[in-house]
Short mmCIF file of C-alpha atoms and ligand atoms in Angstrom, two decimals:
data_model
loop_
_atom_site.label_atom_id
_atom_site.label_comp_id
_atom_site.label_asym_id
_atom_site.label_seq_id
_atom_site.Cartn_x
_atom_site.Cartn_y
_atom_site.Cartn_z
CA MET A 285 -88.38 4.20 47.68
CA GLU A 286 -85.35 3.59 45.89
CA LEU A 287 -84.67 0.71 48.21
CA LEU A 288 -88.08 -0.79 47.27
CA ASP A 289 -87.36 -0.40 43.37
CA LYS A 290 -84.23 -2.26 43.81
CA LEU A 291 -85.84 -5.02 45.82
CA ASN A 292 -88.46 -5.20 43.00
CA TRP A 293 -85.80 -5.56 40.31
CA ARG A 294 -83.79 -8.30 41.98
CA TYR A 295 -84.96 -11.84 41.50
CA ALA A 296 -83.32 -15.40 42.17
CA ALA A 297 -81.14 -15.52 38.86
CA LYS A 298 -81.24 -19.08 37.18
CA ALA A 299 -78.82 -18.29 34.50
CA MET A 300 -75.85 -15.65 34.59
CA ASN A 301 -73.60 -14.71 31.72
CA GLY A 302 -70.28 -15.18 33.19
CA GLU A 303 -69.35 -11.31 33.25
CA LYS A 304 -67.18 -10.26 35.97
CA VAL A 305 -68.59 -8.00 38.89
CA ALA A 306 -66.14 -5.17 39.66
CA GLU A 307 -64.27 -5.52 42.84
CA ASP A 308 -65.45 -2.19 44.38
CA LYS A 309 -69.15 -3.47 44.22
CA ILE A 310 -68.13 -6.79 45.65
CA GLU A 311 -66.36 -4.85 48.58
CA ARG A 312 -69.65 -2.83 49.31
CA ILE A 313 -71.71 -6.00 49.29
CA LEU A 314 -69.21 -7.65 51.74
CA GLU A 315 -69.10 -4.44 53.74
CA ALA A 316 -73.11 -4.63 53.90
CA ALA A 317 -72.71 -8.29 55.35
CA ARG A 318 -70.05 -7.05 57.86
CA LEU A 319 -72.45 -4.43 59.06
CA ALA A 320 -75.24 -6.85 59.82
CA PRO A 321 -76.50 -7.07 63.26
CA THR A 322 -76.05 -10.41 64.97
CA SER A 323 -77.01 -11.99 68.42
CA SER A 324 -74.69 -10.29 71.26
CA GLY A 325 -72.69 -8.96 68.36
CA LEU A 326 -70.65 -12.12 67.98
CA GLN A 327 -70.80 -12.51 64.13
CA PRO A 328 -70.19 -16.15 64.35
CA PHE A 329 -69.55 -16.86 60.83
CA GLU A 330 -67.09 -16.32 57.94
CA ILE A 331 -67.61 -15.36 54.26
CA ILE A 332 -65.55 -17.37 51.64
CA VAL A 333 -65.36 -15.54 48.55
CA ILE A 334 -64.60 -17.82 45.49
CA LYS A 335 -63.46 -16.35 42.12
CA ASN A 336 -61.28 -19.40 41.15
CA GLN A 337 -63.19 -21.19 38.32
CA GLU A 338 -61.93 -24.59 38.99
CA LEU A 339 -63.15 -24.54 42.57
CA LYS A 340 -66.74 -23.12 41.26
CA ASP A 341 -66.89 -25.98 38.83
CA LYS A 342 -66.08 -28.54 41.56
CA ILE A 343 -68.89 -27.10 43.77
CA LYS A 344 -71.46 -27.06 40.90
CA PRO A 345 -72.16 -30.90 40.90
CA VAL A 346 -72.82 -30.95 44.90
CA ALA A 347 -75.31 -27.86 44.31
CA TRP A 348 -77.76 -29.76 42.31
CA ASN A 349 -75.89 -28.84 39.04
CA GLN A 350 -77.20 -25.29 39.24
CA SER A 351 -75.49 -23.34 36.49
CA VAL A 352 -75.03 -20.12 38.39
CA ILE A 353 -72.61 -21.72 40.46
CA SER A 354 -70.11 -21.95 37.37
CA ASP A 355 -71.39 -19.06 35.54
CA CYS A 356 -71.44 -16.41 38.47
CA SER A 357 -68.58 -14.04 38.85
CA HIS A 358 -68.13 -14.37 42.73
CA LEU A 359 -69.46 -17.12 44.82
CA LEU A 360 -70.02 -16.26 48.61
CA VAL A 361 -70.21 -19.18 50.82
CA PHE A 362 -71.57 -18.05 54.43
CA ALA A 363 -69.87 -20.43 56.67
CA ALA A 364 -71.12 -20.36 60.31
CA TRP A 365 -69.14 -21.27 63.53
CA ASP A 366 -69.55 -25.19 64.23
CA THR A 367 -70.14 -24.14 67.76
CA TYR A 368 -69.48 -21.36 70.31
CA THR A 369 -66.34 -21.64 72.40
CA ALA A 370 -64.85 -19.58 75.15
CA ASP A 371 -62.22 -18.45 72.77
CA ARG A 372 -64.71 -17.27 70.06
CA ILE A 373 -66.69 -15.35 72.65
CA ASN A 374 -63.78 -13.73 74.38
CA TYR A 375 -62.33 -12.50 71.01
CA MET A 376 -65.43 -10.53 70.24
CA PHE A 377 -65.73 -9.00 73.67
CA ASP A 378 -62.00 -8.21 73.71
CA LEU A 379 -62.19 -6.61 70.43
CA THR A 380 -65.12 -4.56 71.54
CA ASN A 381 -63.13 -3.34 74.58
CA ASP A 382 -60.18 -2.63 72.48
CA ILE A 383 -62.03 -0.61 69.83
CA ARG A 384 -64.20 1.43 72.39
CA GLY A 385 -61.15 1.80 74.77
CA PHE A 386 -62.88 1.05 78.02
CA LYS A 387 -64.21 -1.80 79.95
CA ASN A 388 -67.73 -1.84 81.34
CA GLU A 389 -68.94 -3.93 84.26
CA GLY A 390 -72.31 -4.65 82.75
CA TRP A 391 -70.77 -5.66 79.64
CA GLU A 392 -68.20 -7.98 81.38
CA ASN A 393 -70.97 -9.42 83.43
CA TYR A 394 -72.67 -10.11 80.13
CA ARG A 395 -69.63 -11.83 78.85
CA GLN A 396 -69.53 -14.10 81.95
CA MET A 397 -73.28 -15.11 81.24
CA LEU A 398 -72.60 -16.08 77.75
CA LEU A 399 -69.28 -18.05 78.83
CA ASN A 400 -71.37 -19.87 81.50
CA SER A 401 -73.89 -20.98 78.93
CA TYR A 402 -73.14 -20.96 75.11
CA PRO A 403 -69.98 -23.18 75.24
CA GLN A 404 -71.64 -25.93 77.38
CA LYS A 405 -74.39 -26.18 74.86
CA ASP A 406 -74.92 -29.15 72.33
CA ALA A 407 -72.58 -28.22 69.23
CA GLU A 408 -75.71 -28.83 66.86
CA GLU A 409 -77.80 -26.33 68.88
CA ASN A 410 -75.25 -23.77 68.70
CA PHE A 411 -74.83 -24.37 65.01
CA ASN A 412 -78.53 -23.69 64.56
CA HIS A 413 -78.09 -20.34 66.22
CA THR A 414 -74.83 -19.42 64.42
CA ALA A 415 -76.22 -20.32 60.86
CA LYS A 416 -79.28 -17.97 61.65
CA GLN A 417 -76.79 -15.22 62.32
CA ALA A 418 -75.11 -15.85 59.04
CA TYR A 419 -78.70 -15.74 57.16
CA ILE A 420 -78.91 -12.16 58.55
CA ALA A 421 -75.65 -11.13 56.87
CA PHE A 422 -76.69 -13.05 53.97
CA SER A 423 -79.83 -11.15 53.64
CA GLN A 424 -77.84 -7.92 53.94
CA ALA A 425 -75.65 -9.03 51.19
CA LEU A 426 -78.55 -9.96 49.02
CA ALA A 427 -80.06 -6.47 49.38
CA ALA A 428 -76.75 -4.61 48.97
CA ALA A 429 -76.23 -6.73 45.63
CA ALA A 430 -79.41 -5.44 44.34
CA PHE A 431 -78.66 -1.80 45.32
CA GLU A 432 -75.38 -2.31 43.25
CA GLY A 433 -77.39 -3.67 40.26
CA VAL A 434 -75.66 -6.95 40.68
CA ASP A 435 -77.71 -10.35 40.29
CA ALA A 436 -77.73 -12.85 42.98
CA THR A 437 -79.16 -16.28 43.66
CA PRO A 438 -79.84 -17.09 47.30
CA MET A 439 -79.09 -20.72 47.50
CA GLU A 440 -79.79 -23.65 49.78
CA GLY A 441 -79.94 -26.11 47.17
CA PHE A 442 -76.49 -27.85 47.84
CA ASP A 443 -74.95 -30.76 49.92
CA PRO A 444 -73.30 -28.72 52.97
CA ALA A 445 -71.29 -31.59 53.95
CA ALA A 446 -69.77 -31.79 50.43
CA VAL A 447 -69.23 -28.20 50.22
CA ASP A 448 -67.63 -28.19 53.69
CA GLU A 449 -65.25 -30.97 52.44
CA ILE A 450 -64.21 -29.28 49.11
CA LEU A 451 -63.37 -26.09 51.13
CA GLY A 452 -61.95 -27.75 54.11
CA LEU A 453 -64.50 -26.02 56.32
CA ARG A 454 -64.74 -28.59 59.28
CA GLU A 455 -61.09 -28.28 60.23
CA LYS A 456 -61.44 -24.55 60.53
CA GLY A 457 -64.42 -25.02 62.89
CA LEU A 458 -66.88 -23.90 60.15
CA ARG A 459 -69.93 -25.30 58.29
CA SER A 460 -71.44 -24.03 55.26
CA ALA A 461 -74.90 -22.36 55.78
CA VAL A 462 -76.03 -20.80 52.72
CA LEU A 463 -74.43 -19.70 49.31
CA LEU A 464 -74.60 -16.56 47.22
CA PRO A 465 -73.63 -16.61 43.63
CA LEU A 466 -73.22 -13.04 42.35
CA GLY A 467 -73.09 -11.99 38.57
CA TYR A 468 -75.18 -10.78 35.90
CA ARG A 469 -78.33 -12.30 34.75
CA LYS A 470 -78.53 -14.05 31.26
CA ASP A 471 -82.00 -13.13 30.23
CA ASP A 472 -82.33 -15.12 27.13
CA ALA A 473 -81.37 -18.14 29.23
CA ASP A 474 -83.63 -17.71 32.11
CA TRP A 475 -87.28 -18.91 32.31
CA LEU A 476 -87.79 -16.77 35.41
CA SER A 477 -86.38 -13.50 34.24
CA ASN A 478 -89.66 -12.10 32.66
CA LEU A 479 -91.96 -13.53 35.21
CA VAL A 480 -94.02 -11.31 37.59
CA LYS A 481 -92.69 -11.30 40.98
CA VAL A 482 -95.14 -13.10 43.44
CA ARG A 483 -95.47 -12.32 47.17
CA LYS A 484 -98.54 -12.70 49.34
CA PRO A 485 -100.70 -9.92 49.94
CA MET A 486 -99.70 -7.47 52.87
CA GLU A 487 -102.81 -8.49 54.88
CA ASP A 488 -101.83 -12.16 54.92
CA LEU A 489 -98.17 -11.07 55.96
CA VAL A 490 -98.79 -8.51 58.62
CA THR A 491 -101.23 -8.05 61.78
CA VAL A 492 -101.32 -4.73 63.15
CA ILE A 493 -102.34 -4.53 66.93
CA ASP A 494 -103.52 -1.11 67.76
C1 FMN B 760 -82.39 -19.37 51.68
C2 FMN B 760 -82.99 -19.42 50.32
C3 FMN B 760 -82.57 -20.59 49.53
C4 FMN B 760 -82.82 -20.69 48.27
N1 FMN B 760 -82.40 -21.75 47.53
C5 FMN B 760 -82.59 -21.55 46.17
C6 FMN B 760 -81.76 -22.39 45.30
O1 FMN B 760 -81.15 -23.43 45.84
N2 FMN B 760 -81.85 -22.40 44.07
C7 FMN B 760 -82.61 -21.48 43.39
O2 FMN B 760 -82.63 -21.49 42.15
N3 FMN B 760 -83.34 -20.75 44.13
C8 FMN B 760 -83.22 -20.66 45.55
N4 FMN B 760 -84.04 -19.81 46.19
C9 FMN B 760 -84.66 -18.85 45.52
C10 FMN B 760 -86.08 -18.61 46.06
O3 FMN B 760 -86.90 -19.76 45.32
C11 FMN B 760 -86.76 -17.27 45.63
O4 FMN B 760 -86.03 -16.16 46.30
C12 FMN B 760 -88.13 -17.08 45.79
O5 FMN B 760 -88.87 -18.06 44.97
C13 FMN B 760 -88.52 -15.63 45.55
O6 FMN B 760 -88.42 -15.34 44.21
P1 FMN B 760 -87.56 -14.13 43.80
O7 FMN B 760 -86.11 -14.40 44.90
O8 FMN B 760 -86.92 -14.37 42.43
O9 FMN B 760 -88.33 -12.81 44.15
C14 FMN B 760 -83.51 -19.44 47.53
C15 FMN B 760 -83.92 -18.51 48.29
C16 FMN B 760 -83.57 -18.48 49.57
C17 FMN B 760 -83.96 -16.95 50.39
#
């Protein structure tokens, strides 16, 4: 129940008050993102945490001038791999072997299967897949923020190419997928803060097949 209470409390804040979020809360929100499951466990994304005010102010105009970009405490940029490469795949499989302390034939066969398919695919198709994985972590961060009593605005309303340029992401083999400003709501400046949450009824969402 506690989780549902927090998810009912959260909303996509349209105005934030500039108050700083404590670093221990940010660490737990990032840890929730790190713990997100991903396809084949590859975690094909990075998270850029922007605290720098100048940088936030520079991003705001390429994010539809949304005020929360400037007025948030921490701006998370979920940046997905621009494609899959052999090095990137091997890094994660090697890390798994290192941490678990053994090699497993089935796991190594699975590595080969991925190496024989992913890197050969079109980069755009791969980015489509890596960005989906980034959204899983983004969603866990969003829920963790609510759990911490921290407001957040899930955000696709920005020009990804411009954000990539400002942050130099393409040079690092990354592309911005989605943004998550974190901070505290400014009730008196937010038309949405007192409106009832709207979701379609359960019967329009879920089909149970016995
Ligand atoms: C992926 C994604 C992108 C979104 N982009 C924006 C955005 O750019 N700006 C904004 O104000 N809200 C944005 N929203 C917020 C949604 O409009 C909002 O989550 C939805 O209407 C449900 O309302 P609630 O989150 O307040 O419960 C986005 C939400 C998601 C999940």
